[in-house]
């Protein structure tokens, strides 16, 4: 367990990582901008490329950071809530519900705001459905919640496949990009960012109680945690964070599963450190991946969801293999 | 005066089955009570109910004179500590870190564990003979070491009443005696109340003041260990004939 001072130091390091990732996103691209020019643009000075930095790259980087942060935070919360290291933000069907909503909107030819709106409605629908079914008789064990979520996600997957099958060709590409997760579709950056700050603000007061919940429901209750209230709060919070993220950028995979594990390997499992560090690391990783997605095959842009997996898998396997047995 | 634990007309049911018909019980400071019964008789369920972690069908459980369901979880955690049978750690955790979770009810929402909390946790580890294992990961411990770690966590909680579900599980003989002596010492020196589920009536006779027998039909008997832990009662309880052997004031029960 890190001391408070050590925890603060680690958080500062993760903040530096976050700043570096955003700075890189602002500098790199088809038209590269030097660091001094980026700073000049940010702080209101005249510089070449200021428009590109402020109007294209900054909103996209901030939206990406918020999404990555939300997904990693939601993943960390889900892993504790379900006491299952394999849990991720999508395991309870929330991205499936959002996918159904978003693809339906694309199928109808709705504009971007309609796609976002229906995606959010779909995510909330899936959340309420899973909660209602799993909570039916008031027992809501972790296994029951998990199984219900997996089944609802499977159902959503079937609907998504159905819509892909009947969609006209000109809409298919948009649908696939949404499903893989893509920041080019991100509209405003501030709703996601606001959601991230609120979510962290709500989660942090419960962080030490989550440490106990990870050891077992009864153990936590016996040690003075109001377990039922805590589980409601965490379920709602993780679900809403996921909904906010997928509404912004589609279902970007891998961040929510892998970032909490990466951070855990580096810092241990104290939620007081794990939650903010995961949010920062998730945001940084997504911004970094998106910068690559924009530049690797330029002028072609890849969906960032592909890149997160391509980066995440080897890093994770490497860290896992050097863990002492 | 208020009692550490007072149980009034307690009835416990699981589904349709009645595990405990009516139980009245008072436990004062420094008293040790053993709970004995067959597998599935309801010992663990009774202990959970006494801890306020499970609702009773009817009746009341008072901790320090306050109904346990009217206590906030944290206030309850300062009064009683509960040792469960099963514990799994899906995520790794250090030994000292685990013991420090016992300090949770003593800390405010934003407090971080202080040096004093660490001292208490180290003391608890030393008390169960895990002094040099602070930095070990929990999943590298053996079953018995883990059980002692759980007991250390309980000691760090520093509550007045210990509710122990099979505290001797996984422990070898010397550690069984050490743990029983540890809790007897807590009862004698610190006035702690101890209720433990045990499977060896001989150890119950040696380390407890009273014993509670839970029969399979939901009837309970309670009395001093001398009066209630007899070959006749226990043969009936377990449905198997037992012989009583006396040795230097200690009773031992052997299957016939």
XYZ file of C-alpha atoms in Angstrom, chain A residues 7-131:
125
model
C 0.439 8.091 -4.224
C 0.452 11.828 -4.921
C 3.829 11.494 -6.622
C 2.575 8.689 -8.856
C -0.495 10.738 -9.781
C 1.755 13.651 -10.747
C 3.747 11.313 -13.004
C 0.557 10.120 -14.687
C -0.500 13.769 -15.147
C 2.787 14.460 -16.930
C 2.133 11.458 -19.159
C -1.306 12.868 -19.956
C 0.105 16.295 -20.840
C 2.776 14.697 -23.007
C 0.230 12.619 -24.908
C -1.960 15.642 -25.633
C 1.049 17.743 -26.633
C 2.128 15.059 -29.047
C -1.368 14.868 -30.503
C -1.275 18.610 -31.119
C 2.135 18.536 -32.803
C 1.968 15.451 -35.003
C -0.013 15.079 -38.192
C 0.117 15.644 -41.933
C 0.992 19.226 -41.136
C 3.410 19.058 -38.239
C 3.529 21.920 -35.769
C 6.531 22.600 -33.535
C 6.171 22.627 -29.763
C 6.758 26.412 -29.422
C 4.138 27.026 -32.104
C 1.669 24.792 -30.239
C 2.239 26.714 -27.012
C 1.882 30.010 -28.873
C -1.416 28.840 -30.363
C -2.709 27.592 -26.998
C -1.906 30.808 -25.186
C -3.367 33.130 -27.761
C -0.279 34.070 -29.722
C 0.019 34.207 -33.502
C 1.587 31.183 -35.060
C 1.553 29.068 -38.151
C -0.935 26.221 -37.868
C -2.829 27.776 -34.963
C -6.152 26.975 -36.622
C -5.252 23.318 -37.102
C -4.134 23.025 -33.491
C -7.060 24.815 -31.903
C -9.933 23.753 -34.120
C -9.052 20.283 -35.299
C -6.473 18.647 -33.075
C -7.245 20.055 -29.613
C -10.973 19.167 -29.516
C -10.225 15.710 -30.869
C -7.404 15.107 -28.380
C -9.531 16.272 -25.452
C -12.516 14.179 -26.547
C -10.211 11.191 -26.943
C -8.658 11.757 -23.539
C -12.072 11.944 -21.910
C -13.218 8.742 -23.643
C -10.130 6.804 -22.698
C -10.329 8.054 -19.134
C -14.005 7.154 -18.824
C -13.470 3.672 -20.255
C -10.496 2.892 -18.022
C -12.306 4.200 -14.941
C -15.439 2.222 -15.801
C -13.326 -0.879 -16.380
C -11.587 -0.553 -13.020
C -14.955 -0.100 -11.289
C -16.559 -3.061 -13.091
C -13.646 -5.313 -12.166
C -14.164 -4.548 -8.489
C -17.960 -4.623 -8.662
C -17.973 -8.051 -10.298
C -14.797 -9.151 -8.489
C -13.635 -10.476 -11.810
C -10.365 -9.478 -13.459
C -11.859 -10.218 -16.874
C -14.643 -7.666 -16.528
C -14.564 -4.603 -18.744
C -16.986 -1.691 -19.302
C -18.749 -3.603 -22.075
C -19.275 -6.872 -20.239
C -22.721 -5.845 -18.991
C -24.068 -5.064 -22.435
C -23.864 -1.280 -22.315
C -21.843 -0.911 -25.500
C -24.101 -3.469 -27.151
C -27.137 -1.338 -26.346
C -25.356 1.777 -27.578
C -24.354 -0.074 -30.750
C -27.956 -1.037 -31.476
C -29.046 2.577 -30.991
C -26.237 4.065 -33.069
C -26.569 1.610 -35.953
C -30.318 2.119 -36.023
C -29.724 5.870 -36.287
C -27.196 5.388 -39.089
C -29.620 3.044 -40.857
C -32.291 5.748 -40.696
C -29.783 8.283 -42.001
C -29.990 10.520 -38.924
C -27.376 13.267 -38.464
C -24.529 12.970 -35.947
C -26.541 14.333 -33.064
C -29.212 11.714 -33.715
C -26.605 8.945 -33.725
C -25.188 10.153 -30.404
C -28.665 10.525 -28.952
C -29.861 7.055 -29.919
C -26.544 5.525 -28.829
C -26.995 7.038 -25.370
C -30.625 5.898 -25.232
C -29.524 2.389 -26.234
C -26.822 2.339 -23.570
C -29.258 3.440 -20.870
C -31.814 0.909 -22.114
C -29.314 -1.949 -21.848
C -28.231 -0.764 -18.395
C -31.799 -0.676 -17.076
C -32.640 -4.003 -18.709
C -29.635 -5.778 -17.160
C -30.246 -4.197 -13.785
